[in-house]
mmCIF file of C-alpha atoms in Angstrom:
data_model
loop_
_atom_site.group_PDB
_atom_site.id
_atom_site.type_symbol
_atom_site.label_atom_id
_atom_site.label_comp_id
_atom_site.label_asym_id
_atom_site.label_seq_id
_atom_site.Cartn_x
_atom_site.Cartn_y
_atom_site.Cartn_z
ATOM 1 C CA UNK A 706 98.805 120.004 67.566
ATOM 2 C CA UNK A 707 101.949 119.951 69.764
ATOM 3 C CA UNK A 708 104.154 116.933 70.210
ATOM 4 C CA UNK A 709 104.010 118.149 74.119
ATOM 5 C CA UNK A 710 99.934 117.241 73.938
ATOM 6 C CA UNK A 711 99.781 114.324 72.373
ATOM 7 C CA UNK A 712 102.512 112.953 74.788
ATOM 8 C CA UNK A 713 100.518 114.337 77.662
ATOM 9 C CA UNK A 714 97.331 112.577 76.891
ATOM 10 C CA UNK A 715 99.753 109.194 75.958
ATOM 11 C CA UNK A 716 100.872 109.349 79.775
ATOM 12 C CA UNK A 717 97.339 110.249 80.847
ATOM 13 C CA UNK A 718 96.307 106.902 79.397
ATOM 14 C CA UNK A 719 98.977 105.019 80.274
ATOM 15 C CA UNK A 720 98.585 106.116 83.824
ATOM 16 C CA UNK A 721 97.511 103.626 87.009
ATOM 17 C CA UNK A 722 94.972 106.050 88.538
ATOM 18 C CA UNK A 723 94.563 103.463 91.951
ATOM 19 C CA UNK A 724 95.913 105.746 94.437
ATOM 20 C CA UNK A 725 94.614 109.297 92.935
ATOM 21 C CA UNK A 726 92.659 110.859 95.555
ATOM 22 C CA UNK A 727 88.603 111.753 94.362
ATOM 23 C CA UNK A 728 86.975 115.149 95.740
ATOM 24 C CA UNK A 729 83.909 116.676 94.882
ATOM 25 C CA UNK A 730 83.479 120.795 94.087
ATOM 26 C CA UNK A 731 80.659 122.890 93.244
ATOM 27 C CA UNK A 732 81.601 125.799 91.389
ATOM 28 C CA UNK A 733 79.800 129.732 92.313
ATOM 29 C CA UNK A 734 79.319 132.219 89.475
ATOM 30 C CA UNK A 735 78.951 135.718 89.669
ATOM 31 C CA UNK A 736 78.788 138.167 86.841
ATOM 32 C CA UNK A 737 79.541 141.682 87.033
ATOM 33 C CA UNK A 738 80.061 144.013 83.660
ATOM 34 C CA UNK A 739 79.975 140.496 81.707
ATOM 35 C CA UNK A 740 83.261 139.645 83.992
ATOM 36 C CA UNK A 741 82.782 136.536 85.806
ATOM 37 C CA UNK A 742 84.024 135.810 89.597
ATOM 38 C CA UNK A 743 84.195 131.971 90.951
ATOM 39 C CA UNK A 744 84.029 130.676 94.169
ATOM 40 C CA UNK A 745 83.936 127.014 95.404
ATOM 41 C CA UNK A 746 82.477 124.993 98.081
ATOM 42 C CA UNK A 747 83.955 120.939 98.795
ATOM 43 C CA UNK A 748 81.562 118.459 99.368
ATOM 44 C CA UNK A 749 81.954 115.649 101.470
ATOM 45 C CA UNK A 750 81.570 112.310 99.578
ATOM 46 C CA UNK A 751 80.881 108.764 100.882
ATOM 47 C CA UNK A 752 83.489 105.959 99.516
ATOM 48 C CA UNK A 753 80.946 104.569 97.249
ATOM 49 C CA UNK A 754 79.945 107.761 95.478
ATOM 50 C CA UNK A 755 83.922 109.057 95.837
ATOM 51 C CA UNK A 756 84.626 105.874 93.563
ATOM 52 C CA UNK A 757 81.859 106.622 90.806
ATOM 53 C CA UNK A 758 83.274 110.297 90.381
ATOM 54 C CA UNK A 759 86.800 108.451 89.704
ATOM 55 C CA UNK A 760 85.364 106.123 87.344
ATOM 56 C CA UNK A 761 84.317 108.963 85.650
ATOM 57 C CA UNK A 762 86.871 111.042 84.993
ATOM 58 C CA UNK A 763 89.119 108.117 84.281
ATOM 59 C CA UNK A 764 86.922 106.221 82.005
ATOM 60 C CA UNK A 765 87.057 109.458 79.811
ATOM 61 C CA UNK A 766 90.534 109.480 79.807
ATOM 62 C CA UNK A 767 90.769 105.544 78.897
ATOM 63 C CA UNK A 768 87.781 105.174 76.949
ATOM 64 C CA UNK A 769 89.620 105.591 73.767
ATOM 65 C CA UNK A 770 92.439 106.292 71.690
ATOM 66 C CA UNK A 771 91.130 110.160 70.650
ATOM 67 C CA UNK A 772 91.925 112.213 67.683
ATOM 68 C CA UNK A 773 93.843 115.308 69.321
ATOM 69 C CA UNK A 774 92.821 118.909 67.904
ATOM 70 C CA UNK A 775 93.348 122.037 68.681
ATOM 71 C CA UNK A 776 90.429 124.215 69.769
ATOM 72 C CA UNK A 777 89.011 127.004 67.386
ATOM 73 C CA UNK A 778 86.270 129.157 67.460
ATOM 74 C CA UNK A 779 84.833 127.145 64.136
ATOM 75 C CA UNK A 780 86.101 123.938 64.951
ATOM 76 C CA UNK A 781 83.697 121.151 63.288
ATOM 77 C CA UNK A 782 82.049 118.238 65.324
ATOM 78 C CA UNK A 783 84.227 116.224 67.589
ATOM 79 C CA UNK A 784 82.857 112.982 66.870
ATOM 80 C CA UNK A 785 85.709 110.663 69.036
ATOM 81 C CA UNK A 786 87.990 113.708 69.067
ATOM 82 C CA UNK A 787 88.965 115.973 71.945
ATOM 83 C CA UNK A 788 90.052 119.040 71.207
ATOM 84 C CA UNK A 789 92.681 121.275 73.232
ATOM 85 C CA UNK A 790 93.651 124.577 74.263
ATOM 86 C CA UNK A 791 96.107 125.749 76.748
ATOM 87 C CA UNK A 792 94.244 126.188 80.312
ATOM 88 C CA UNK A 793 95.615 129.696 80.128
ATOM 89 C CA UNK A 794 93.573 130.878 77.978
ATOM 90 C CA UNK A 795 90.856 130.294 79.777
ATOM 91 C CA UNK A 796 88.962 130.597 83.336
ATOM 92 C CA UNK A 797 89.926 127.132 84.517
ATOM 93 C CA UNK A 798 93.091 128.957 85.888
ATOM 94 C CA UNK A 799 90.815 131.071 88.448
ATOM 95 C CA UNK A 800 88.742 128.236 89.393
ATOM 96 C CA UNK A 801 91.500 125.893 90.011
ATOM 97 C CA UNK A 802 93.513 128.460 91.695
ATOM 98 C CA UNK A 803 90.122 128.853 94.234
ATOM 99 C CA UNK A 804 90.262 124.927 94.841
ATOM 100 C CA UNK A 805 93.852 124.620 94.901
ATOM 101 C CA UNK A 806 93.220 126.519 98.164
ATOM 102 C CA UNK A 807 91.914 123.405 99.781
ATOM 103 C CA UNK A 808 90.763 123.625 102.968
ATOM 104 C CA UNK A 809 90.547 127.123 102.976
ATOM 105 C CA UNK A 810 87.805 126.869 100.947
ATOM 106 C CA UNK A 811 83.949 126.620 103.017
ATOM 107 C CA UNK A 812 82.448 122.917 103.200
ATOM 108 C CA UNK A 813 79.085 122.286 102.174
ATOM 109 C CA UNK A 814 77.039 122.084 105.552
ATOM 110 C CA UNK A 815 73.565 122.196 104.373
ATOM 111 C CA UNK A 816 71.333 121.222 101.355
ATOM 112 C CA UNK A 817 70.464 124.524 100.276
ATOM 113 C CA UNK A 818 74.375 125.630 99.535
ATOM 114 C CA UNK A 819 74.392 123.110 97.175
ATOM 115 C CA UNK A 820 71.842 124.713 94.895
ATOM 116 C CA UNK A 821 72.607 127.248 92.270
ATOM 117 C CA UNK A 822 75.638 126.352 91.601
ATOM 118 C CA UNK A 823 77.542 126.691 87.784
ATOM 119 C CA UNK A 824 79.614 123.405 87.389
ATOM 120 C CA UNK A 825 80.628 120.467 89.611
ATOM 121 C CA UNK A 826 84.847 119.670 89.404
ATOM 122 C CA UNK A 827 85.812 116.243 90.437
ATOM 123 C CA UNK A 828 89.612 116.615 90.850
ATOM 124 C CA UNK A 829 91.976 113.563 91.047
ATOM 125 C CA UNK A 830 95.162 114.132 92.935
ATOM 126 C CA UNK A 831 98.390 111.879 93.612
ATOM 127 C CA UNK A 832 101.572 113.577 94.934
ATOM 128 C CA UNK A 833 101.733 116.407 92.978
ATOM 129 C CA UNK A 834 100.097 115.622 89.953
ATOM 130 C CA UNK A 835 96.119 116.758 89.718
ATOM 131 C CA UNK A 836 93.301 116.531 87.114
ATOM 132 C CA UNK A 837 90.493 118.613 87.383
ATOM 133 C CA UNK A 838 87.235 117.312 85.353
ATOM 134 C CA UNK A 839 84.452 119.580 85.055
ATOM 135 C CA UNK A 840 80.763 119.346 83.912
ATOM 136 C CA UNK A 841 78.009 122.230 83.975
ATOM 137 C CA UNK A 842 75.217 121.546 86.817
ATOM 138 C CA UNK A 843 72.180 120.557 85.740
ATOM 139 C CA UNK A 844 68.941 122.875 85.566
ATOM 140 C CA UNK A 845 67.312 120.752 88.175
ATOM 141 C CA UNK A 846 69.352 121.941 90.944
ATOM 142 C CA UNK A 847 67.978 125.846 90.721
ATOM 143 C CA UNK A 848 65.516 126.803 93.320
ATOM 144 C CA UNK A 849 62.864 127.738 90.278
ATOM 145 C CA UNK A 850 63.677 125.067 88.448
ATOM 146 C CA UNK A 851 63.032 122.556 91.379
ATOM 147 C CA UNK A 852 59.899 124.101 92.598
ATOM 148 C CA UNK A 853 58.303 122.157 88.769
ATOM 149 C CA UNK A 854 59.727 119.485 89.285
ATOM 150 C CA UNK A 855 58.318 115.984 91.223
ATOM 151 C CA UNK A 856 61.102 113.046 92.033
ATOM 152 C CA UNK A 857 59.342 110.047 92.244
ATOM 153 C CA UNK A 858 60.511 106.296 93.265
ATOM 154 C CA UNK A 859 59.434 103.175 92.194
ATOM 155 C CA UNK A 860 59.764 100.625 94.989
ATOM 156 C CA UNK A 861 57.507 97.736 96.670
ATOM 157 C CA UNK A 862 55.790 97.831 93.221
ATOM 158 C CA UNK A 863 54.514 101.316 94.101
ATOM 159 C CA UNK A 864 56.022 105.461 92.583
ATOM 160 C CA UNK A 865 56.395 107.578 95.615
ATOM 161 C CA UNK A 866 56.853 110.518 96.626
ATOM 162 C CA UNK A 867 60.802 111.879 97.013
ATOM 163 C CA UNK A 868 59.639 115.662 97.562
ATOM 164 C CA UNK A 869 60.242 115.858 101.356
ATOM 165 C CA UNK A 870 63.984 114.444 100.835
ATOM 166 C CA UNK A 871 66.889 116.344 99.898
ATOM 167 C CA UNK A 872 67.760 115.283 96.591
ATOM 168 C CA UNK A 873 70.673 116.669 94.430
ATOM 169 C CA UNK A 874 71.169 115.669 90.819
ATOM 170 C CA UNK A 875 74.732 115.116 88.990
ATOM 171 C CA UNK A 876 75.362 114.342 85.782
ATOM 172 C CA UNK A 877 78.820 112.050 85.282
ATOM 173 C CA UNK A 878 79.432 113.392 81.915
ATOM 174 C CA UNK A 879 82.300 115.185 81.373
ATOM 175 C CA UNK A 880 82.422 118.336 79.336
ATOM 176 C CA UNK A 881 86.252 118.748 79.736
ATOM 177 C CA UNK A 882 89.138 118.001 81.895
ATOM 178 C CA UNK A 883 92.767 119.601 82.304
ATOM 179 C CA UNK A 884 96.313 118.408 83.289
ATOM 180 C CA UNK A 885 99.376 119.882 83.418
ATOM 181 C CA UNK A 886 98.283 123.228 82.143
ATOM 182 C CA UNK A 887 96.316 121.719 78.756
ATOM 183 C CA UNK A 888 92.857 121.420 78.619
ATOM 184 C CA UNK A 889 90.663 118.896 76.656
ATOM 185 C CA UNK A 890 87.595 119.209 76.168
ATOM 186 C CA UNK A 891 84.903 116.598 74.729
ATOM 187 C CA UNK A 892 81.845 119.025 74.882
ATOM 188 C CA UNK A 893 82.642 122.315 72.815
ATOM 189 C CA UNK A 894 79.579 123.897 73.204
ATOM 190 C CA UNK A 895 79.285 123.264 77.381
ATOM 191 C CA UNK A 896 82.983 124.260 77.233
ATOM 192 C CA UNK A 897 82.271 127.583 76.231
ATOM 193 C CA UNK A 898 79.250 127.970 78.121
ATOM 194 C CA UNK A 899 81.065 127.220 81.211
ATOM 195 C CA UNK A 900 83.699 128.988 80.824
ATOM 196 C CA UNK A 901 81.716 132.320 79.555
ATOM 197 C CA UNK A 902 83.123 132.217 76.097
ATOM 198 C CA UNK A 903 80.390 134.267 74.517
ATOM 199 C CA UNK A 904 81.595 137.460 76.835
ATOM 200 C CA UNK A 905 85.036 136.869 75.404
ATOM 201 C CA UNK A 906 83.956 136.495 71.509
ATOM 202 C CA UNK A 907 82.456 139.800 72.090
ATOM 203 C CA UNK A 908 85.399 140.997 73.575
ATOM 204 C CA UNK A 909 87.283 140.175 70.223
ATOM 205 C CA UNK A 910 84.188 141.446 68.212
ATOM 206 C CA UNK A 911 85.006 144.703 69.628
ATOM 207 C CA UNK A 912 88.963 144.636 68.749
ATOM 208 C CA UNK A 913 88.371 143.436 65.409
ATOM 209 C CA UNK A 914 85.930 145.834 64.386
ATOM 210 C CA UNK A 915 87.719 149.182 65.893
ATOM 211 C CA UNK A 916 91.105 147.485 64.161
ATOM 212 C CA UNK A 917 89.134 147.733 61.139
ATOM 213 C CA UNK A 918 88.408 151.299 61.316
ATOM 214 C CA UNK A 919 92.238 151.876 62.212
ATOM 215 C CA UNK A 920 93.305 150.098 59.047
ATOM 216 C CA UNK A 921 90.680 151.675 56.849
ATOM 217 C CA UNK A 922 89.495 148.541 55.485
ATOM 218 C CA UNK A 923 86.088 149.589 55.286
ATOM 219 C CA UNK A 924 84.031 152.889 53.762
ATOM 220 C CA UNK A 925 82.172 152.365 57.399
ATOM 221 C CA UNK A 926 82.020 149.593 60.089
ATOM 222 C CA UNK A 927 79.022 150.640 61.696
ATOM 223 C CA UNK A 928 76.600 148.368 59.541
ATOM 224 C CA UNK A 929 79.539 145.534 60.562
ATOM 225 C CA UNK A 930 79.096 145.863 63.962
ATOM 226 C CA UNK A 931 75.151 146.108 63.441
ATOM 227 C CA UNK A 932 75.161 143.441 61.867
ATOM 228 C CA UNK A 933 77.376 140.692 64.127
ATOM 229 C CA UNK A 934 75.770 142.231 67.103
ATOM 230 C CA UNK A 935 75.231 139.035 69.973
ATOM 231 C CA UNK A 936 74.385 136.507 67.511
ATOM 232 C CA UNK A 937 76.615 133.749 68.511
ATOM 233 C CA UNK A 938 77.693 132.628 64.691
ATOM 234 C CA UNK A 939 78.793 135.373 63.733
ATOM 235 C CA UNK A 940 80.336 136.365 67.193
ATOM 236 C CA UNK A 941 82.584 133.101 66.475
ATOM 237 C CA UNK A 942 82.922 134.127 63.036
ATOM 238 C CA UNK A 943 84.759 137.375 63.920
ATOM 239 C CA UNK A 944 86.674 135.615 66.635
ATOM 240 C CA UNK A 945 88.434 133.222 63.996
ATOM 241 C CA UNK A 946 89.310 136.383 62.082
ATOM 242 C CA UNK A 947 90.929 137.835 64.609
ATOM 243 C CA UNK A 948 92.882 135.067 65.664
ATOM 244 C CA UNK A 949 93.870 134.252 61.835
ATOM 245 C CA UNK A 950 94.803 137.814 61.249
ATOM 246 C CA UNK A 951 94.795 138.107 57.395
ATOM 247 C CA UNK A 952 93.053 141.337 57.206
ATOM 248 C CA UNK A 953 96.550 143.329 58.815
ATOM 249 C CA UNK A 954 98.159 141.904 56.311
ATOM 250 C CA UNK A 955 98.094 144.451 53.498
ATOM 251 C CA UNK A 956 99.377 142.323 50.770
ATOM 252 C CA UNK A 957 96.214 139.959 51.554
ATOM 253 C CA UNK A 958 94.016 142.819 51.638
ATOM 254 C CA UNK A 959 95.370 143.723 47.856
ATOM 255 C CA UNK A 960 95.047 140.073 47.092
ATOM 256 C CA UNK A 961 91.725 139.820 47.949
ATOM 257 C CA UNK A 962 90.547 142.880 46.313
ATOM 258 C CA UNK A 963 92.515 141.749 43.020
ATOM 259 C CA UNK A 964 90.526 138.155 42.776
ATOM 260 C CA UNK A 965 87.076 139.791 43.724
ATOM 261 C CA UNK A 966 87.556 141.345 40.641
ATOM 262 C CA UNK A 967 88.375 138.747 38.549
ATOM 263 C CA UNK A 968 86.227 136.016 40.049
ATOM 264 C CA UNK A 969 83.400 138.820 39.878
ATOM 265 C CA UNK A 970 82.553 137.499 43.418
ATOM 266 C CA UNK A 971 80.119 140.583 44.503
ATOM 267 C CA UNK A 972 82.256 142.871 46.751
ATOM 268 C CA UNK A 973 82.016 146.557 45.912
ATOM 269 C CA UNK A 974 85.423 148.495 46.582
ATOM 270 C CA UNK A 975 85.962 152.375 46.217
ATOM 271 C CA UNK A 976 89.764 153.883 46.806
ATOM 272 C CA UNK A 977 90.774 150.910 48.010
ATOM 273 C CA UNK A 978 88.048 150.225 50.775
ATOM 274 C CA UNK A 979 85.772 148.042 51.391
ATOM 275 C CA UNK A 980 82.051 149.383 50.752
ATOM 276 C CA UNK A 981 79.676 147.446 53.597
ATOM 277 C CA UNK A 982 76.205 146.650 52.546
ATOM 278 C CA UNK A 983 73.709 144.594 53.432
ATOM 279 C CA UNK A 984 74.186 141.848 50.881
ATOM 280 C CA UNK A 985 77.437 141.806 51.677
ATOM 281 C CA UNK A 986 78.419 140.953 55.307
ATOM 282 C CA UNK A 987 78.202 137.109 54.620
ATOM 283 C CA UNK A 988 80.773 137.483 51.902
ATOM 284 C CA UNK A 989 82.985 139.659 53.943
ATOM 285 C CA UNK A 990 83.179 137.401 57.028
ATOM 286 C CA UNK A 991 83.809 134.946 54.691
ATOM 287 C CA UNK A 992 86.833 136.307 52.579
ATOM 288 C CA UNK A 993 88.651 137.874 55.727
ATOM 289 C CA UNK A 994 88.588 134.179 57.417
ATOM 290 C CA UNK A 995 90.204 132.965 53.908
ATOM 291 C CA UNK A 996 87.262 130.922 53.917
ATOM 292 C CA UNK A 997 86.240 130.731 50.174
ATOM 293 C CA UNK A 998 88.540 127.724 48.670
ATOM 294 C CA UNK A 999 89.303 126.295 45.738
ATOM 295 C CA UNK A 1000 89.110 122.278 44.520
ATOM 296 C CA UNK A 1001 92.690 121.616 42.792
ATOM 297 C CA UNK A 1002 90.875 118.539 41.849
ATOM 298 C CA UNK A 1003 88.097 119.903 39.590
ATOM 299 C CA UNK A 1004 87.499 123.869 40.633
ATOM 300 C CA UNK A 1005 84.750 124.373 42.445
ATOM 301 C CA UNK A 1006 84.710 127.212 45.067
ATOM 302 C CA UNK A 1007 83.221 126.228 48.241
ATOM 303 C CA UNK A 1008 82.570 128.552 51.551
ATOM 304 C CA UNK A 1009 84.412 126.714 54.071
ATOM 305 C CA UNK A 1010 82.753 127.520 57.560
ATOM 306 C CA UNK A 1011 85.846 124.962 59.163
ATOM 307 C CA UNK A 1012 88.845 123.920 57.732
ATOM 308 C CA UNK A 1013 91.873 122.673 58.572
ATOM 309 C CA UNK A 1014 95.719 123.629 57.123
ATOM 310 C CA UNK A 1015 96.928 120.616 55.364
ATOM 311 C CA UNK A 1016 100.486 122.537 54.514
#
């Protein structure tokens, strides 16, 4: 964790958010060849419900003192942590960019433009600083979705029937929020579900596995790539290998061949390579994240699925 982010978030907290302006966007998806397109639409708020979207994001921000880390594919639960990672590695940059257009942008008019939409921002503005929170929309504002569902009031000690009103749910959660080009984010998995994450795992799924054929590290990949496919742990998996980057590292490669042997840990090599089987692919994932470890205390070897550098 940068010195840079934890000062951020320190003047974040120690900011007097009276005059920071509240407005209210609903965020478009489209996806085309898993690339995804945004487009947003500002919605007019009275003063009541402009206040509650400020409380929001600010109460997030001041809630705590959080435990900064930085955001990895196998990062462990955040309990009272936020985690970061720069906004430009991400899609926030595109939607921001769409409502940094400001009046540019379409106003919603009528009730139907509010449904199907991907995420709500609530952006706080003063001079030129800005904050953009974001949380995903909520299932009940999908034309299917709505068509199940009944919204009924109790009042004058009676339920009745909301159907014939135009009703619009929000959440006030927030999943993340950014500022000054850093973004933290207290929901990991509605993080990456927002932002499309999964399309960009597989995106590094693919790298990985045709940078493995280049360096020869395997007899044959194929069963690899059969093997990871969609499924979403091992997608991540693959992603924090790629971003660690032991296996181009030869003298790694030779390391981890070496203590195979002597530890007898299971992994069949021939010439040099890597022979993929079945039985195997756990093990591998494992050893090229440098994820089987070593108590100095008393020994044991555990599979670490998350860890941390200490030095």
């Amino acid at each position: 964790m940068t010195k840079s982010v934890n000062e951020t978030m320190q003047t974040l907290r120690a900011t007097d958010f009276t005059h920071w302006l509240a407005t209210f966007w609903l965020v478009k998806r489209k996806l085309s060849q898993q690339q995804a397109k945004y487009s947003v639409l500002k919605v007019d708020t009275d003063a009541k419900l402009e206040q509650k979207l400020k409380n929001a994001v600010t109460a997030k921000i001041l809630d705590k003192e959080y435990a900064l880390d930085e955001y990895d594919f196998l990062t462990a639960d955040q309990d009272n942590g936020l985690l970061t990672i720069d906004s430009a590695a991400t899609d926030v940059t595109l939607i921001q960019a769409e409502i940094d257009k400001g009046t540019a942008n379409p106003t919603v008019e009528r009730y139907e433009d509010l449904l199907d939409s991907w995420a709500m921002v609530i952006k706080l503005e003063h001079q030129e600083k800005a904050i953009y929170a974001y949380r995903k929309i909520s299932k009940f504002n999908h034309p299917t979705k709505l068509s199940h569902i009944s919204f009924i009031q109790f009042k004058d000690k009676q339920l009745k029937d909301l159907d014939e009103q135009a009703i619009f749910t929000i959440d006030t959660q927030i999943d993340f929020f950014t500022y000054t080009g850093t973004t933290f984010i207290t929901n990991k998995k509605e993080f990456e579900s927002t932002l499309n994450f999964r399309a960009g795992m597989e995106k590094n799924r693919d790298v990985v596995l045709q940078e493995f054929v280049d360096l020869n590290i395997f007899s044959d990949a194929s069963l690899l790539k059969q093997h990871i496919g969609a499924n979403l742990n091992y997608l991540r998996k693959v992603s924090s290998i790629q971003k660690s980057g032991y296996y181009k590292d030869a003298q790694f490669l030779q390391e981890l061949i070496k203590v195979n042997s002597q530890k007898n840990w299971g992994l069949q090599v021939e010439n040099g390579t890597i022979v993929i089987n079945e039985a195997s692919i756990e093990l591998v994932l494992t050893l090229l994240n440098n994820g089987r470890l070593e108590s100095p205390i008393n020994h044991e070897i555990f599979d670490a699925s998350v860890k941390k550098k200490v030095s």
